[in-house]
Coordinates of C-alpha atoms and ligand atoms in Angstrom, one line a residue:
X1486 CA 0.0 0.0 0.0
X1487 CA 1.2 3.5 -0.7
X1488 CA 0.0 6.5 1.3
X1489 CA 0.9 10.1 1.5
X1490 CA 0.3 13.0 3.9
X1491 CA 0.0 16.6 2.7
X1492 CA 1.5 18.9 5.3
X1493 CA 4.8 18.1 7.1
X1494 CA 4.0 19.9 10.4
X1495 CA 3.6 19.0 14.1
X1496 CA 0.8 16.6 13.3
X1497 CA 1.7 15.2 9.8
X1498 CA 5.4 14.6 10.5
X1499 CA 5.2 12.5 13.7
X1500 CA 2.0 10.7 12.7
X1501 CA 3.4 9.5 9.4
X1502 CA 6.7 8.6 11.0
X1503 CA 4.8 6.4 13.4
X1504 CA 2.8 4.7 10.7
X1505 CA 6.0 4.1 8.7
X1506 CA 7.8 2.6 11.7
X1507 CA 4.9 0.3 12.6
X1508 CA 3.9 -0.7 9.0
X1509 CA 7.1 -1.6 7.1
X1510 CA 4.8 -2.9 4.3
X1511 CA 3.4 0.6 3.7
X1512 CA 5.2 3.2 1.7
X1513 CA 4.7 6.5 3.4
X1514 CA 5.4 9.9 1.8
X1515 CA 5.1 13.2 3.6
X1516 CA 4.7 16.1 1.2
X1517 CA 4.8 19.8 1.7
X1518 CA 5.1 22.9 -0.4
X1519 CA 7.6 24.4 2.0
X1520 CA 11.0 23.3 0.7
X1521 CA 12.9 24.5 3.8
X1522 CA 10.7 22.3 6.0
X1523 CA 11.1 19.2 3.8
X1524 CA 14.9 19.8 3.7
X1525 CA 14.9 19.9 7.5
X1526 CA 12.9 16.6 7.7
X1527 CA 15.6 15.1 5.5
X1528 CA 18.4 16.4 7.6
X1529 CA 19.7 15.6 11.1
X1530 CA 18.0 18.7 12.5
X1531 CA 14.3 18.0 12.3
X1532 CA 12.0 21.1 12.0
X1533 CA 10.2 20.2 15.2
X1534 CA 11.5 19.1 18.6
X1535 CA 9.6 16.1 20.0
X1536 CA 11.1 13.6 22.4
X1537 CA 11.8 10.2 20.6
X1538 CA 10.9 11.6 17.1
X1539 CA 14.4 11.7 15.8
X1540 CA 15.0 8.0 16.4
X1541 CA 11.8 7.0 14.7
X1542 CA 12.4 9.2 11.7
X1543 CA 16.0 7.9 11.4
X1544 CA 14.8 4.3 11.5
X1545 CA 12.3 4.6 8.7
X1546 CA 13.6 7.5 6.5
X1547 CA 14.8 6.2 3.1
X1548 CA 13.3 2.8 3.8
X1549 CA 9.5 3.3 3.7
X1550 CA 9.3 7.0 4.8
X1551 CA 10.0 9.9 2.4
X1552 CA 9.8 13.6 2.8
X1553 CA 9.3 15.4 -0.4
X1554 CA 8.0 18.5 -2.2
X1555 CA 6.7 16.4 -5.1
X1556 CA 3.1 16.8 -4.1
X1557 CA 1.6 15.9 -7.4
X1558 CA 3.6 12.7 -7.8
X1559 CA 2.8 11.3 -4.4
X1560 CA -0.9 12.2 -4.7
X1561 CA -1.0 10.3 -8.0
X1562 CA 0.7 7.3 -6.6
X1563 CA -1.1 7.0 -3.2
X1564 CA -4.2 5.0 -2.4
X1565 CA -4.8 6.9 0.9
X1566 CA -4.1 10.6 1.3
X1567 CA -4.0 12.3 4.7
X1568 CA -4.6 16.0 4.7
X1569 CA -2.7 17.5 7.6
X1570 CA -2.3 21.2 6.7
X1571 CA -2.8 24.1 9.0
X1572 CA -6.3 25.4 9.7
X1573 CA -5.7 28.7 11.5
X1574 CA -8.3 31.1 12.8
X1575 CA -9.5 33.4 10.0
X1576 CA -7.7 36.7 10.0
X1577 CA -9.9 38.4 7.5
X1578 CA -13.5 38.9 6.3
X1579 CA -16.5 36.9 7.4
X1580 CA -15.8 34.9 10.5
X1581 CA -12.7 37.0 11.3
X1582 CA -11.1 35.9 14.6
X1583 CA -13.4 33.0 15.0
X1584 CA -14.0 30.7 12.0
X1585 CA -11.3 28.3 10.8
X1586 CA -9.5 29.4 7.7
X1587 CA -10.0 26.4 5.4
X1588 CA -8.2 27.7 2.4
X1589 CA -5.3 25.2 2.8
X1590 CA -7.7 22.3 3.1
X1591 CA -9.6 23.5 0.1
X1592 CA -6.3 23.9 -1.9
X1593 CA -5.5 20.2 -1.1
X1594 CA -9.0 19.0 -2.2
X1595 CA -8.6 20.9 -5.5
X1596 CA -5.1 19.5 -6.0
X1597 CA -6.3 15.9 -5.3
X1598 CA -9.2 16.4 -7.7
X1599 CA -7.0 17.8 -10.4
X1600 CA -4.2 15.2 -10.2
X1601 CA -6.0 11.9 -9.4
X1602 CA -6.9 9.4 -12.1
X1603 CA -7.7 6.6 -9.6
X1604 CA -10.1 6.7 -6.7
X1605 CA -8.6 7.9 -3.4
X1606 CA -9.4 7.7 0.2
X1607 CA -8.9 11.2 1.6
X1608 CA -8.4 11.4 5.3
X1609 CA -8.9 14.6 7.2
X1610 CA -6.3 14.8 9.9
X1611 CA -6.2 18.5 10.5
X1612 CA -8.8 19.8 13.0
X1613 CA -11.7 21.1 10.9
X1614 CA -15.2 22.4 11.6
X1615 CA -18.0 20.0 11.4
X1616 CA -19.1 19.4 7.8
X1617 CA -15.8 20.2 6.3
X1618 CA -15.8 16.8 4.6
X1619 CA -18.9 18.0 2.7
X1620 CA -16.8 20.8 1.2
X1621 CA -14.0 18.4 0.2
X1622 CA -16.6 16.0 -1.3
X1623 CA -18.3 18.8 -3.2
X1624 CA -15.0 19.9 -4.7
X1625 CA -14.0 16.3 -5.6
X1626 CA -17.4 15.5 -7.1
X1627 CA -17.7 18.6 -9.2
X1628 CA -14.1 18.5 -10.4
X1629 CA -13.7 14.8 -11.2
X1630 CA -17.3 13.3 -11.1
X1631 CA -16.1 10.1 -12.8
X1632 CA -13.7 9.1 -10.0
X1633 CA -15.4 7.8 -6.8
X1634 CA -13.2 9.3 -4.0
X1635 CA -14.1 8.8 -0.4
X1636 CA -13.6 11.2 2.5
X1637 CA -12.9 10.0 6.0
X1638 CA -12.3 11.9 9.2
X1639 CA -9.5 10.8 11.5
X1640 CA -8.7 13.6 13.9
X1641 CA -5.4 13.5 15.7
X1642 CA -5.4 13.6 19.5
X1643 CA -1.6 13.7 20.1
X1644 CA -0.3 16.4 22.4
X1645 CA 3.0 18.0 21.6
X1646 CA 5.8 17.0 23.9
X1647 CA 4.3 13.5 24.2
X1648 CA 3.4 13.0 20.6
X1649 CA 5.4 9.7 20.2
X1650 CA 3.9 8.0 23.3
X1651 CA 0.5 9.3 22.4
X1652 CA 0.8 7.8 18.9
X1653 CA 2.3 4.6 20.1
X1654 CA -0.3 3.9 22.7
X1655 CA -3.3 6.1 22.0
X1656 CA -6.4 6.2 24.3
X1657 CA -8.4 5.8 21.1
X1658 CA -8.2 6.2 17.4
X1659 CA -11.3 7.8 15.9
X1660 CA -12.3 7.2 12.3
X1661 CA -15.5 8.6 10.8
X1662 CA -16.9 7.9 7.4
X1663 CA -20.0 7.8 5.3
X1664 CA -22.4 5.0 6.1
X1665 CA -22.6 3.9 2.4
X1666 CA -20.9 0.7 1.2
X1667 CA -18.0 2.8 -0.3
X1668 CA -17.8 4.8 2.9
X1669 CA -17.6 1.7 5.1
X1670 CA -14.9 0.2 2.9
X1671 CA -12.8 3.4 3.2
X1672 CA -13.1 3.4 7.0
X1673 CA -12.0 -0.2 7.0
X1674 CA -9.0 0.7 5.0
X1675 CA -7.9 3.3 7.6
X1676 CA -8.7 0.9 10.4
X1677 CA -6.4 -1.6 8.8
X1678 CA -3.5 0.8 8.9
X1679 CA -3.9 1.5 12.6
X1680 CA -4.6 -2.1 13.6
X1681 CA -0.9 -2.8 12.8
X1682 CA -0.2 -1.6 16.4
X1683 CA -3.4 -0.3 18.0
X1684 CA -5.8 -2.9 19.6
X1685 CA -9.1 -3.1 17.7
X1686 CA -11.2 -2.1 20.8
X1687 CA -9.4 1.2 20.9
X1688 CA -10.4 2.1 17.3
X1689 CA -13.7 3.9 17.4
X1690 CA -15.7 4.3 14.1
X1691 CA -18.5 6.8 13.8
X1692 CA -20.2 8.8 11.1
X1693 CA -18.3 11.6 9.5
X1694 CA -19.9 14.4 11.5
X1695 CA -19.6 12.8 14.9
X1696 CA -15.9 12.3 14.2
X1697 CA -15.3 15.9 13.2
X1698 CA -17.3 17.3 16.1
X1699 CA -15.7 15.0 18.7
X1700 CA -12.3 16.5 18.0
X1701 CA -13.6 20.1 18.7
X1702 CA -15.5 18.8 21.7
X1703 CA -12.5 17.0 23.2
X1704 CA -10.3 20.1 23.0
X1705 CA -13.1 22.3 24.4
X1706 CA -13.5 20.0 27.4
X1707 CA -9.8 19.8 28.1
X1708 CA -9.4 23.6 27.9
X1709 CA -12.5 24.0 30.1
X1710 CA -10.8 22.0 32.8
X1711 CA -7.8 24.3 32.8
X1712 CA -9.9 27.4 32.9
X1713 CA -12.0 25.9 35.7
X1714 CA -9.0 25.2 37.9
X1715 CA -7.5 28.6 36.9
X1716 CA -10.7 30.3 38.0
X1717 CA -10.4 28.5 41.4
X1718 CA -6.7 29.6 41.6
X1719 CA -7.7 33.2 41.8
X1720 CA -10.0 32.4 44.7
X1721 CA -7.2 30.3 46.4
X1722 CA -4.9 33.4 46.4
X1723 CA -7.6 35.4 48.2
X1724 CA -8.6 32.7 50.7
X1725 CA -5.4 30.9 51.8
X1726 CA -6.2 27.7 50.0
X1727 CA -3.6 26.0 47.8
X1728 CA -4.8 25.2 44.3
X1729 CA -2.6 22.1 43.9
X1730 CA -4.2 20.7 47.1
X1731 CA -7.6 21.5 45.9
X1732 CA -6.8 19.9 42.5
X1733 CA -5.6 16.7 44.3
X1734 CA -8.6 16.6 46.6
X1735 CA -11.1 16.9 43.8
X1736 CA -9.1 14.8 41.3
X1737 CA -9.4 11.7 43.6
X1738 CA -13.1 11.7 42.9
X1739 CA -13.2 9.1 40.1
X1740 CA -16.0 11.1 38.4
X1741 CA -13.6 14.1 38.1
X1742 CA -10.3 12.3 37.7
X1743 CA -6.8 13.7 38.3
X1744 CA -5.5 14.7 34.9
X1745 CA -5.5 18.2 33.3
X1746 CA -6.1 20.0 36.6
X1747 CA -2.7 21.7 36.8
X1748 CA -3.3 25.4 37.3
X1749 CA -1.1 27.6 35.2
X1750 CA -0.4 31.0 33.7
X1751 CA -2.9 29.9 31.0
X1752 CA -3.2 27.3 28.3
X1753 CA -1.5 27.8 24.9
X1754 CA -0.8 25.8 21.8
X1755 CA -2.2 25.7 18.3
X1756 CA -5.5 23.9 19.2
X1757 CA -7.4 24.9 22.3
X1758 CA -8.2 28.6 21.6
X1759 CA -8.6 28.0 17.9
X1760 CA -10.9 25.1 18.3
X1761 CA -13.1 26.8 20.9
X1762 CA -13.4 29.9 18.7
X1763 CA -14.4 27.7 15.9
X1764 CA -16.9 25.8 18.1
X1765 CA -18.4 29.2 19.1
X1766 CA -18.6 30.3 15.4
X1767 CA -20.4 27.1 14.5
X1768 CA -22.9 27.6 17.3
X1769 CA -23.6 31.1 16.2
X1770 CA -23.9 29.9 12.6
X1771 CA -26.5 27.3 13.7
X1772 CA -28.3 30.1 15.8
X1773 CA -27.2 28.7 19.2
X1774 CA -25.9 31.9 20.8
X1775 CA -26.3 30.7 24.4
X1776 CA -24.1 27.7 23.6
X1777 CA -21.5 29.9 22.0
X1778 CA -21.4 32.2 25.0
X1779 CA -21.0 29.3 27.4
X1780 CA -17.8 28.1 25.6
X1781 CA -16.5 31.6 25.1
X1782 CA -16.1 31.9 28.9
X1783 CA -13.3 29.3 28.7
X1784 CA -11.2 31.7 26.6
X1785 CA -12.1 34.8 28.7
X1786 CA -10.9 33.0 31.8
X1787 CA -7.6 32.1 30.0
X1788 CA -7.1 35.8 29.0
X1789 CA -7.9 36.9 32.5
X1790 CA -5.4 34.4 34.0
X1791 CA -2.5 35.8 31.8
X1792 CA -3.4 39.4 32.7
X1793 CA -3.8 38.6 36.4
X1794 CA -0.3 37.2 36.3
X1795 CA 1.1 40.4 34.9
X1796 CA -0.8 42.5 37.4
X1797 CA 0.6 40.5 40.3
X1798 CA 4.1 41.0 39.0
X1799 CA 3.4 44.8 38.7
X1800 CA 2.0 44.9 42.3
X1801 CA 5.0 43.0 43.7
X1802 CA 7.3 45.5 41.9
X1803 CA 5.8 48.7 43.4
X1804 CA 3.5 49.1 40.4
X1805 CA 6.3 49.8 37.9
X1806 CA 8.6 47.6 35.9
X1807 CA 9.9 50.4 33.8
X1808 CA 13.6 49.9 33.1
X1809 CA 13.7 46.8 35.4
X1810 CA 15.0 43.6 34.1
X1811 CA 12.7 40.6 34.2
X1812 CA 14.0 37.1 33.5
X1813 CA 11.6 35.0 31.5
X1814 CA 12.2 31.3 31.9
X1815 CA 10.5 29.4 29.2
X1816 CA 8.8 30.6 26.0
X1817 CA 7.3 27.4 24.6
X1818 CA 3.6 26.9 25.3
X1819 CA 4.5 23.8 27.3
X1820 CA 7.7 21.7 28.1
X1821 CA 9.3 19.4 25.6
X1822 CA 8.3 21.3 22.5
X1823 CA 9.8 24.2 20.5
X1824 CA 6.3 25.3 19.5
X1825 CA 5.3 28.8 20.6
X1826 CA 1.9 29.1 19.0
X1827 CA -0.5 30.9 21.3
X1828 CA 2.0 30.5 24.1
X1829 CA 1.0 32.4 27.2
X1830 CA 4.6 33.8 27.2
X1831 CA 3.6 35.9 24.1
X1832 CA 0.9 37.9 25.8
X1833 CA 2.8 38.2 29.0
X1834 CA 6.0 39.4 27.4
X1835 CA 4.1 41.9 25.2
X1836 CA 2.4 43.3 28.3
X1837 CA 5.6 43.6 30.3
X1838 CA 7.3 45.3 27.3
X1839 CA 4.3 47.7 27.1
X1840 CA 5.1 48.5 30.8
X1841 CA 8.6 49.3 29.6
X1842 CA 10.4 46.4 31.3
X1843 CA 13.6 44.9 29.9
X1844 CA 13.2 41.2 29.3
X1845 CA 15.9 38.5 29.4
X1846 CA 14.4 35.4 27.8
X1847 CA 15.7 31.9 27.9
X1848 CA 14.1 28.8 26.5
X1849 CA 16.0 25.5 26.0
X1850 CA 14.4 24.8 22.6
X1851 CA 12.9 28.0 21.2
X1852 CA 15.3 30.0 18.9
X1853 CA 15.7 33.7 19.1
X1854 CA 14.1 34.1 15.7
X1855 CA 11.1 32.1 16.7
X1856 CA 10.6 34.3 19.8
X1857 CA 10.9 37.5 17.6
X1858 CA 8.4 36.1 15.1
X1859 CA 5.9 35.1 17.8
X1860 CA 6.1 38.5 19.5
X1861 CA 5.7 40.4 16.2
X1862 CA 6.6 43.7 17.7
X1863 CA 8.3 46.9 16.4
X1864 CA 12.2 46.8 16.4
X1865 CA 12.4 49.3 19.3
X1866 CA 10.5 47.0 21.6
X1867 CA 12.5 44.0 20.5
X1868 CA 15.6 46.0 21.4
X1869 CA 14.4 45.8 25.0
X1870 CA 14.9 42.0 24.9
X1871 CA 18.1 40.1 25.8
X1872 CA 18.1 36.6 24.3
X1873 CA 20.0 34.3 26.7
X1874 CA 21.8 31.0 26.4
X1875 CA 21.0 29.8 29.9
X1876 CA 18.7 30.4 32.8
X1877 CA 21.6 31.8 34.9
X1878 CA 22.4 34.3 32.2
X1879 CA 18.8 35.5 32.1
X1880 CA 18.5 35.8 35.9
X1881 CA 21.8 37.7 36.3
X1882 CA 21.2 41.3 37.6
X1883 CA 17.4 40.9 37.2
X1884 CA 14.8 42.2 39.5
X1885 CA 12.3 39.4 38.9
X1886 CA 12.1 35.9 37.5
X1887 CA 8.9 34.7 35.8
X1888 CA 8.7 31.0 35.1
X1889 CA 6.4 30.6 32.1
X1890 CA 7.1 27.0 30.9
X1891 CA 7.5 23.9 33.1
X1892 CA 10.9 22.7 31.6
X1893 CA 12.4 20.1 33.9
X1894 CA 15.8 21.8 33.8
X1895 CA 14.3 24.8 35.7
X1896 CA 14.0 22.6 38.8
X1897 CA 17.8 22.1 38.8
X1898 CA 18.6 25.8 38.9
X1899 CA 20.8 26.8 41.8
X1900 CA 18.5 29.5 43.2
X1901 CA 21.0 30.3 46.0
X1902 CA 23.6 31.6 43.5
X1903 CA 20.8 33.1 41.3
X1904 CA 19.7 35.1 44.4
X1905 CA 23.2 36.4 44.9
X1906 CA 23.2 37.8 41.4
X1907 CA 19.8 39.6 41.5
X1908 CA 18.8 43.1 42.4
X1909 CA 17.0 43.1 45.7
X1910 CA 14.2 42.5 46.7
X1911 CA 14.5 39.5 44.5
X1912 CA 11.1 38.5 43.2
X1913 CA 10.1 35.2 41.6
X1914 CA 6.7 34.3 40.0
X1915 CA 6.3 30.6 39.2
X1916 CA 3.6 30.5 36.5
X1917 CA 3.6 26.7 36.5
X1918 CA 3.9 25.8 40.2
X1919 CA 7.0 23.9 39.2
X1920 CA 9.3 24.9 42.0
X1921 CA 9.4 24.3 45.7
X1922 CA 8.4 27.8 46.7
X1923 CA 9.0 27.3 50.5
X1924 CA 12.7 26.5 49.8
X1925 CA 13.0 29.5 47.5
X1926 CA 11.4 31.8 50.0
X1927 CA 13.8 30.5 52.7
X1928 CA 16.7 31.8 50.5
X1929 CA 15.2 35.3 50.7
X1930 CA 13.1 35.5 47.6
X1931 CA 9.7 37.1 47.5
X1932 CA 8.3 34.1 45.7
X1933 CA 4.7 33.5 44.5
X1934 CA 3.0 30.8 42.5
X1935 CA -0.4 30.4 40.9
X1936 CA -3.3 29.8 43.3
X1937 CA -1.2 29.8 46.4
X1938 CA -2.7 31.8 49.2
Ligands
LIG735 C1 -4.0 19.5 22.8 C2 -4.7 18.2 23.1 O1 -4.3 17.7 24.4 C3 -4.5 17.2 22.0 O2 -5.3 16.0 22.3 C4 -4.9 17.8 20.7 O3 -4.7 16.8 19.7 C5 -4.1 19.0 20.4 O4 -4.4 19.9 21.5 P1 -1.4 20.3 22.9 O5 -2.0 21.6 22.7 O6 -0.3 19.8 22.1 O7 -2.6 19.2 22.8 O8 -0.9 20.2 24.5 P2 -1.7 20.0 25.9 O9 -0.9 19.0 26.7 O10 -3.1 19.7 25.7 O11 -1.6 21.4 26.6 C6 -2.2 22.5 26.1 C7 -2.0 23.7 27.0 O12 -2.6 23.5 28.3 C8 -0.5 23.9 27.4 O13 -0.2 25.3 27.3 C9 -0.4 23.4 28.7 O14 0.7 23.9 29.5 C10 -1.7 23.7 29.3 N1 -2.1 22.9 30.5 C11 -2.3 21.5 30.3 C12 -2.3 23.4 31.7 O15 -2.2 24.6 31.9 N2 -2.7 22.6 32.7 C13 -3.0 21.3 32.6 O16 -3.4 20.6 33.5 C14 -2.7 20.7 31.3
LIG736 P1 0.0 21.3 12.3 O1 0.3 21.7 13.7 O2 -1.5 21.2 12.2 O3 0.7 20.1 11.9 P2 1.7 23.1 10.8 O4 1.5 24.5 10.6 O5 2.8 22.6 11.7 O6 0.3 22.5 11.4 O7 1.9 22.3 9.4 C1 1.1 22.4 8.3 C2 2.0 22.2 7.1 O8 1.1 22.2 5.9 C3 3.0 23.4 6.8 O9 4.3 22.9 6.7 C4 2.5 23.9 5.4 O10 3.6 24.3 4.6 C5 1.8 22.7 4.8 N1 0.8 23.1 3.8 C6 -0.2 24.0 3.8 N2 -0.9 24.1 2.7 C7 -0.3 23.1 1.9 C8 -0.6 22.6 0.5 N3 -1.6 23.2 -0.2 N4 0.2 21.7 0.0 C9 1.2 21.1 0.7 N5 1.5 21.5 2.0 C10 0.8 22.5 2.6

């Protein structure tokens, strides 16, 4: 069998690498229009950082895994085509700031229709609004009515930083298709690929629309848990409760469960905000404004949490950070990834720069250029940033440390010597509740976490 994936990003790359490694009898091609990205996938420096990914790619690349810009060739040759292109929030026109921008998915559908001379199974991997498959089907049917293509939805649930273990041992694989004979056959084909390493009882099959909606719903529920615990964190700070203790106490109730209850400076990443905005847009489109308003609160709470963090820093620094150096430890939206999309660090750094602070940013995996691109600020504001090679360098001569990503290496910092090098009073804000604040306070820091009274 030959398959290909259009889009060599955070989802397409790791997912196809896993399929290739688990299915030596399948030829897997990952194609992208971005030559630089493809070159990186073919080099020793992969375009994304993901623990365990390098080994898997090295094991299969050149055997049954190829990265290429020859989009047309691999579409033509493949029986199954995954679409894994970006679906950002629309930045123009109708649906601005809410709807998903589907122009990349549409371009793929048009390309497949134009190139294919044999029937294809087209698998939506990118997160898409409900009924996107209908758009893909319409394009295929109107452009090449004589070729009976099938569209299947197979949303990806991997989380960055744990992508390889998530792919290797998924809670479930979801595959949705049409209930026609052809639709069922297409679903079976995709089931066949995953059953090479995933137990059959973990492969859930549904109709197309349930599968598409389940992905948005899963992300909305996950984000909602974080906003819920973050809302409680604000109350903890006022009342003397400790949010981690509250999370542990409620998480032992088996109906609630312990996961995804870590209070933080806010959730980031390419999915949560985008998918909830998209869910709200859909609700409004289907004239369900109350449902849209309900989910919008999850995003409002996330914005509030980031702004609250900045305000607490300001208060601790006598209401001005102008000209003061603040060390920013971590810029990625979570540990073990170099991804900065929607990272809470972006909003927090922008706000601190607006307050005229000088920032010293250190992240173990995010490059200087990626930070500059994410902040997207005028040069004079970028001039107020020092890009550092280590946490020690960032903290040196700073007034305040803000921990924004929970990288393991931050636990190993020698805070005694950091304290010596700081301007006093030395302030530390742990936006991830990563550090032992009691120990840090004992050194002399004015140290605060999230949701700690
Ligand atoms: C998410 C979903 O988990 C995944 O299933 C989907 O396919 C894509 O979106 P991802 O965004 O990669 O994955 O990471 P995730 O681990 O979900 O974290 C998202 C954000 O929430 C991060 O900023 C993280 O730091 C934050 N988070 C997560 C918390 O603040 N507290 C938690 O308890 C968990
Ligand atoms: P995700 O996190 O969903 O994987 P990324 O932005 O990391 O998203 O990756 C999406 C990839 O899809 C990018 O590398 C982009 O170049 C690629 N892409 C977008 N449109 C097309 C297209 N029409 N043909 C081929 N590749 C495309």
